[in-house]
Structure formats: structure tokens, C-alpha cells
RNA sequence: GGGCACGUAGCUCAGUUGGUUAGAGCGCUACCUUGACAUGGUAGAGGUCCGGGGUUCGAGUCCCUGCGUGCCCACCA
């Protein structure tokens, strides 16, 4: 074996190792190798945001699990993607380049989006490599590339054939800034919005009035009814009468509906088309007329009369002024409430009646829920996020966006009869605005005038078919999509952070069930969020500056950052902590130094493979502990509890192996009978020299154990710290086997290491060591200071272990003699230490 | 308002199916340049396991309840 020399310099070592991985192709997927395979539906990060520590956190989690499965011998399919289509990219492009899509025109804007995303993707790939992800970089897609557009369009046409998608004109969530319809999942809460809750009267036909209260007086022009609760005694006589809106003097009916809350405001509410979801429901259920007062860009239209052309906010102020001037405001209170806004930019949302494509969700809620139960969630409780979302769904999924940069709908419409003309499979990917339909005449009416669909798909409509896109990446390797489905679906793993359970995970399940009837993957790994050092969510402005993770990798090493990322229980949030980075760096250094030491002894006399020499109690203890650690660590990895696995190994390495075992065996390693300061190591019995009870004084037992324990620790930590472990492994730990630890087999402990008696025996040995160390510490002596005698009174059943480790105990305690005596029945182990030179002050230390 | 987590040492967290005296790292204190490592080692101080009930021979762990924190959802007149 080669020795490790000098110090480990991660700054040069990490990039060099990464180049080596690239060149040797150890992460390349071989689809021909027999299963079970481990196939990963990697999250394509959106190019519209910078990479931030949150990415580092969750991508590291996935990579750890992937490396584990690779070491288990499973062929690993680990592709990578970039999400660069759709509205997020458009907004990113508009903001980065200071342009507006509607100003520069469709074609030019698409070009701008493409060039910007390509630039960003290059930076992203360099970053992921620098973090040490074990991606097969031959398998890369972007959600706007030809392949993804083709697959996305084909999947849409498949939905169309199955009647699982429909086009309908109906009230839709609408972003007045982006000027597009959006989906329920695109809405996020904005808290602390200041509003005025104003009460004013509607006159009742036949006399009297009814007070209504609203925060949206500008929608008065869109009022179509007034609702009260059917049990509200105040309004019993009013129901069925006609009210007249102030200012506009529109006649509207007063209706009863249990959704009106008697506790709120005056208990009477105006229903407008549309102020909120309830309005939509009322409009639908009570078959009310449509009275739209808003334009698509958030201004008042002609219906608003004098207010036409004003923005919603201006109109609101003006209507209130006019009501006040008319003396109609009965009360007004300032309130702070939460409103739903478009999550891309926090823009105001309205409900407008528009024509959109919807994927059916509501009528199959049971199927989605059932699929969620067939998928293993890690941690398990994250499934309830998925279920809650489905249970709360109110709308089918609007997948059309009135924008430019995305996957077009591969359909045309007959202008004569509105028949939908789908693209032919051979045409895909297709932009219907630039390509004629596959037929020259409408099959329904014979019409020859066609209108291309003007919209593009929601970005999730494409990223929800990533399993199909992933599969297509293997076409150059002779795997057809049908092969892929048959052999590799459901895929093994979907890793992502918890904020996109309701979108990416949910939509992918839906699309997979529609496409194949089966779940998309068997396991989902959910990561929490990385928080700033004080535990707060990292703000967007901060993400762009202080928390840029590339300098972090350079300052602390990729291994140290990965150490941090893998220190918290699966699914948990964590704080950014330089302290933990430093601990990671320390572990890296310690691994290097301990390995340097161990290797220098293994190479000078490693026993032949498979031949176990005589082992003493220390040796058997270490192997028994190693067995336990391998078992626990493997069990934790199987459950995706990587932090627990890492913690087990780390404690074993640092405490058992380094602090105790390596110290115990030094005397044996350095030459047996002759210890430091020329003292006779075996002097206790008065007879220097030969072995005690099976402990080979030449250290072959210790070297054998080191030769087992070191590679095992290196392998157990390899998924977490891929660089330092491979640097050490490369010094020769692999023997004639693989040259990289990352394709070496995950450790398996022989059953005969599992030895409960060896563990308790070892604990007795450590007790003696600890007692002597404490004795020295109390006297402010160096750990290496010699002592006269160590007298151990121990339970008889522990005696054999201590005798067996006599040489080790003499070495680590620097005692001139070690006396072992039986304790009376039931008494615990005790240790008494006497100073050198027969000093009478022997002191019990326990 | 509903759901899901969480609340253990100054800080960050671990604590298997209930089982002796509740653990680790960091920080703190004292000491030690020991032959792999001072990015090290040894020892020490530090906890009414959020509060209150209950089950049990026994509760950090199980049940009920209260309080607090975070996230998701709903509400949005």
C-alpha cells in the first residue's frame, strides 16, 4: 500500500478528485447491467434563481442516498436537468435584461430567454460538480429543449385522447401583472395587507336599506347579488327583495346562502363577479349574471362607468371618496388581513373569465390520495402535506398561460366549428403559431381556416413529466421509452424540498397515473429548509449576496459543507452554521491523520487476506463495535436517515477508533516488549516479553483489525465526504479491487464479529483507561506520564478481557505494573493507581 | 379556524419497542507540545427533559390538557 504523505489540502485535492471522477466515468449509468437499479428523478433547478444554500442542502441529501445505493452495487441512473421554461424564466429574463416581453415581441423575447438560460446553466453545472454530486453528466436535459418540448406535448396529447384535459371558458385566477391565468398552486399568502373595511347601504325596493361591508368597493360595478345567512333573523324579511347598488343604481337580488357569515360585518355581503372564490361559487350555484368590471391588466373597464381606465387601487380610493361625498359611509375600520397573491412576484390576483386548458384533478382525488399512500415518504409525516393539499383542492389544474416562453399547446382550432385539431406525433415538438396543422381540412366541418392555440403551458406541466424526460435520455444508449417504462418505472427516488410537495410531487403523481397508471417513483426524499444562522428563513435579498454557496465551498471545502448538510434529521430545517462547517473540516483532517497513521502500520505487515491472527480483547471489542456500527448505519441508510448513519460512524471513528483503540494498540504496533522510556512493558508480571493470552506482541492482531476498520469507516463515510474518503481510499485501501471508494462495496460485517461479550469486555478495558487518565488529570500530569502500579478490582467475568489486553493497558497507562484482582460478588469495577517509585500515596480514583 | 412538526445543557441537536445515575458536538474551566493529528488530547463544570394532569412497579419516551415556536392549508365580504 502507498502511504499518505504530509497534509491534506482540500483546495487542490477536491477539484483533482472531481476531474478524476469525470475522466474515469465511475458515475456513468450502464443500462445493460442487471438490476435492481436505483433511478433518480433529479429536481431540475430553475434557472430563474441563484443557487443558494437551500439547494446545497437538499441536493447533498439526495447525493448521499445515491452514493449509498451505488456502493450497494445497484446500477445508478442519476441524470440532471434544468428548469428553464415558463413564466419564472420569463420574469427572470425581464428583470435581468431590463426588458418587457410585450414590448420586444414574441420571437425576440424567446431568444433572450434561451440565451440567458444557457449562460446560467453553465454556471450551475460547474457549481454542482464542485459540490461533488455524483451525477452522470452525459444525461442532462433542460425543460425547454427539443426533447422536453416533444415529450411534454406528447403527454398533453395523451391527456387529450384520454379526455383528462379540457378547454373551458370560466372564472380563472388571473395575474393582472403577468397578464396570464394561473393555477391554485401558484397562489401564496401575503400577510399583513392593510385594508379598509367599509360599511355602506344598498337601498331596498319598496323602502328601507340593507348595510353591506366590503374591502373591495371598486367592485361595486360588478355586484350581482347580496347574500345573507338563511338563519339570520335580521334579514328574514329582506330575502327575496331587490336592492339597488349605490353610485351605479343596479338592481340586484337579496339571496340567502349559508356561506354568508352573520358574524362578519353587517352579516350581508355583496357578491361581485368576482371578488373571491365564494363569489365564484355563488355565481355558479345561483346562476347569477356575469358583470365583469376589470380588464386583463388590472384596470376598470367600461362597465365601471366614470371609473373606467383607473387601476383597481385608484378606483377603490375614488369609489370611497364618492361614497363619502354622498354621505353613505356608515362605518369604516382599518384592518390587516391576508390575501392570496401570485407567488412569482407577489402580484395581485383577480378572477376573470377566460378560456384555459384544465387537467382534471377534482374528480380523481381518491386516486391521487391512494397513490400517495403507495409511495414511501421520507420522513413519513411529509405525506400529510401531500394529502392536505389534495383534500383542499377547489379547482382543476389550469395549465395554460397567456405568455410566450414555454411549451406551446400542440393544437389548432377550426375557425368554423371550433373543432380541436391535435398535432401529429411526427410533428413534435411543434409551435402551432409557426407550423400549419397536420390536416388541410377540418375533419368535422371541412373548414380550411385554422387558428393556432396562442398559449404556452404552465412550467409545471412540463416538469411534471420529468420521469418521461429522464427515460428519453437513454435513447442514445439503445433504451426506448417503452423499455425504460418496463425496466425502470416506477423510478426509485424523487428528492426535493418540502415547499414543492403540492406542486412538483403532486403534479408528477397525477401525470404518471394518467400516463402509465402507476406511481412515478417508490420513494420520495423530502428536505427541509436551510435557515440563516439565527434560525430565520433566508431572505431573498440575502440569498443573492451573503449566502452565495460557491465561496462557502472554497472556504470550508465541499466535504465540510456536505458534513453540515447531512447533520440534521431527514426532513428537518437547519441553521447555516460556520461552527458545523468547521467540525466537518476537523473530521476531514482527523480522517487524514488517522489514516496516515493506520496505513503506515498496515502496509508494514498486513496479514494475508482472510487469515485472522490471534486477537486480544481490545481487538475483539473494536470489531464488535464495528459490527454494531455497520449494522446501525446501514439500517439508518435504508430508512433514509442519513444523519443518524453519519453520526454513528463519526462517533465510532473518533471515540472508539481514534481516542481509544489506536492508543491501546500503539505499544504493540511500535514493537511489543519495549515501550517508551525504555520501560519494560510487560514488567507487571516481572517477566518482560512474551505474549499475554493470545495477544500477539508483534502487533499482527492490531494490524489485522486496523486493516478491517479503516476501510470500513472510509466506506461508511464515503457518501457524506466523497473527497477525503476517496483520497484515502486511493492510497491503496482498495487493494486489487475498485480504484475509487465510490464504486467499492458498502461494508458488510462478518457475523462472528458480533460478540456481546467482547463489547462488555472492551467496556471494562476502557473503564480502566479512563480511570487512569482521570487520575493523571487530577494531578495535572501529562497523559504520557508514567505511573507505578495500576490495581484493578474487577468482577470475575471481566477479568479475562483485562488479562487479554494487559499489554495494551500497560502501554496506554504507562504503568510499571498492572494488578488484576477479583472483586467481591456484586461489586463494580474499581481502579487504584499508585505513583512511580513506590510512593505510598496510592489513591483510589473512583 | 384546520393539519403536520417541534419544545431535552449557554448554543445546535441525539435519545430505539417505556427500564439503573439523561447523551454528543460547540462554547466554558483546568491541565497536557504524547512517536497520526494543537484543525489535537485528557479531565471537569453545566439539565425541575416547556407547564399541568393521568396510565405504570417505573415516563424525556405512552395518553389527556394547556402554553410557546415553525411550516403547510383555509379564511380573505
Short mmCIF file of C-alpha atoms (C1' of nucleotides) in Angstrom, two decimals, chain A residues 184 197 213-215 261 264 269 278 337-340 381 384-385 388 502 569 579 583 586 589-590 593-594 596-597 654 659 663 666 670 676 774 780 782, chain B residues 2-6 12-16 24-27 30-44 70-77:
data_model
loop_
_atom_site.label_atom_id
_atom_site.label_comp_id
_atom_site.label_asym_id
_atom_site.label_seq_id
_atom_site.Cartn_x
_atom_site.Cartn_y
_atom_site.Cartn_z
CA UNK A 184 -54.26 27.31 -7.42
CA UNK A 197 -63.43 47.54 5.75
CA UNK A 213 -69.49 45.73 4.34
CA UNK A 214 -66.59 45.24 1.96
CA UNK A 215 -62.89 45.77 1.45
CA UNK A 261 -71.30 34.78 7.76
CA UNK A 264 -68.86 39.33 9.75
CA UNK A 269 -72.35 40.73 1.75
CA UNK A 278 -67.03 32.43 -2.72
CA UNK A 337 -55.59 40.70 6.56
CA UNK A 338 -54.02 38.04 4.44
CA UNK A 339 -54.59 37.88 0.73
CA UNK A 340 -53.63 35.41 -1.93
CA UNK A 381 -45.08 12.67 8.04
CA UNK A 384 -49.75 14.60 5.16
CA UNK A 385 -48.66 17.74 3.29
CA UNK A 388 -53.82 18.08 2.88
CA UNK A 502 -48.00 20.42 -3.54
CA UNK A 569 -32.54 14.51 10.80
CA UNK A 579 -19.35 26.09 13.53
CA UNK A 583 -16.48 20.48 12.64
CA UNK A 586 -11.90 18.83 11.58
CA UNK A 589 -8.33 16.38 8.92
CA UNK A 590 -8.75 13.70 11.53
CA UNK A 593 -4.21 11.85 10.04
CA UNK A 594 -5.66 8.67 11.49
CA UNK A 596 -1.91 8.13 7.63
CA UNK A 597 -1.06 6.50 10.93
CA UNK A 654 -13.50 9.50 16.68
CA UNK A 659 -9.26 8.07 21.08
CA UNK A 663 -3.98 4.45 21.74
CA UNK A 666 0.42 1.63 19.97
CA UNK A 670 5.67 0.02 17.92
CA UNK A 676 8.67 4.26 25.74
CA UNK A 774 -8.63 10.85 35.27
CA UNK A 780 -2.13 17.75 36.32
CA UNK A 782 0.59 14.54 31.19
"C1'" G B 2 -57.73 23.01 10.22
"C1'" G B 3 -53.32 19.88 9.51
"C1'" C B 4 -48.19 18.50 10.37
"C1'" A B 5 -43.87 19.05 13.05
"C1'" C B 6 -41.09 20.81 17.10
"C1'" U B 12 -27.06 23.21 17.81
"C1'" C B 13 -29.12 18.72 18.41
"C1'" A B 14 -29.34 12.81 19.54
"C1'" G B 15 -32.17 9.86 22.69
"C1'" U B 16 -34.55 2.61 19.52
"C1'" A B 24 -22.87 14.20 21.80
"C1'" G B 25 -20.61 18.41 19.38
"C1'" C B 26 -19.67 23.54 20.03
"C1'" G B 27 -18.85 27.06 23.89
"C1'" A B 30 -8.21 23.33 34.30
"C1'" C B 31 -4.30 20.60 32.54
"C1'" C B 32 -1.11 18.06 28.68
"C1'" U B 33 3.75 20.22 22.61
"C1'" U B 34 2.28 12.15 23.84
"C1'" G B 35 6.01 8.82 18.47
"C1'" A B 36 -1.02 10.17 13.09
"C1'" C B 37 -3.20 14.63 14.39
"C1'" A B 38 -2.69 21.54 18.78
"C1'" U B 39 -7.99 21.64 12.79
"C1'" G B 40 -5.03 17.50 18.69
"C1'" G B 41 -5.56 15.00 23.68
"C1'" U B 42 -7.29 14.33 29.00
"C1'" A B 43 -10.44 15.72 32.78
"C1'" G B 44 -14.27 18.93 34.77
"C1'" G B 70 -42.06 26.82 12.84
"C1'" C B 71 -44.19 25.19 8.30
"C1'" C B 72 -48.45 24.00 5.15
"C1'" C B 73 -53.55 24.91 4.16
"C1'" A B 74 -58.19 27.58 4.76
"C1'" C B 75 -60.40 32.32 5.61
"C1'" C B 76 -59.92 36.98 2.64
"C1'" A B 77 -67.26 40.03 2.01
#
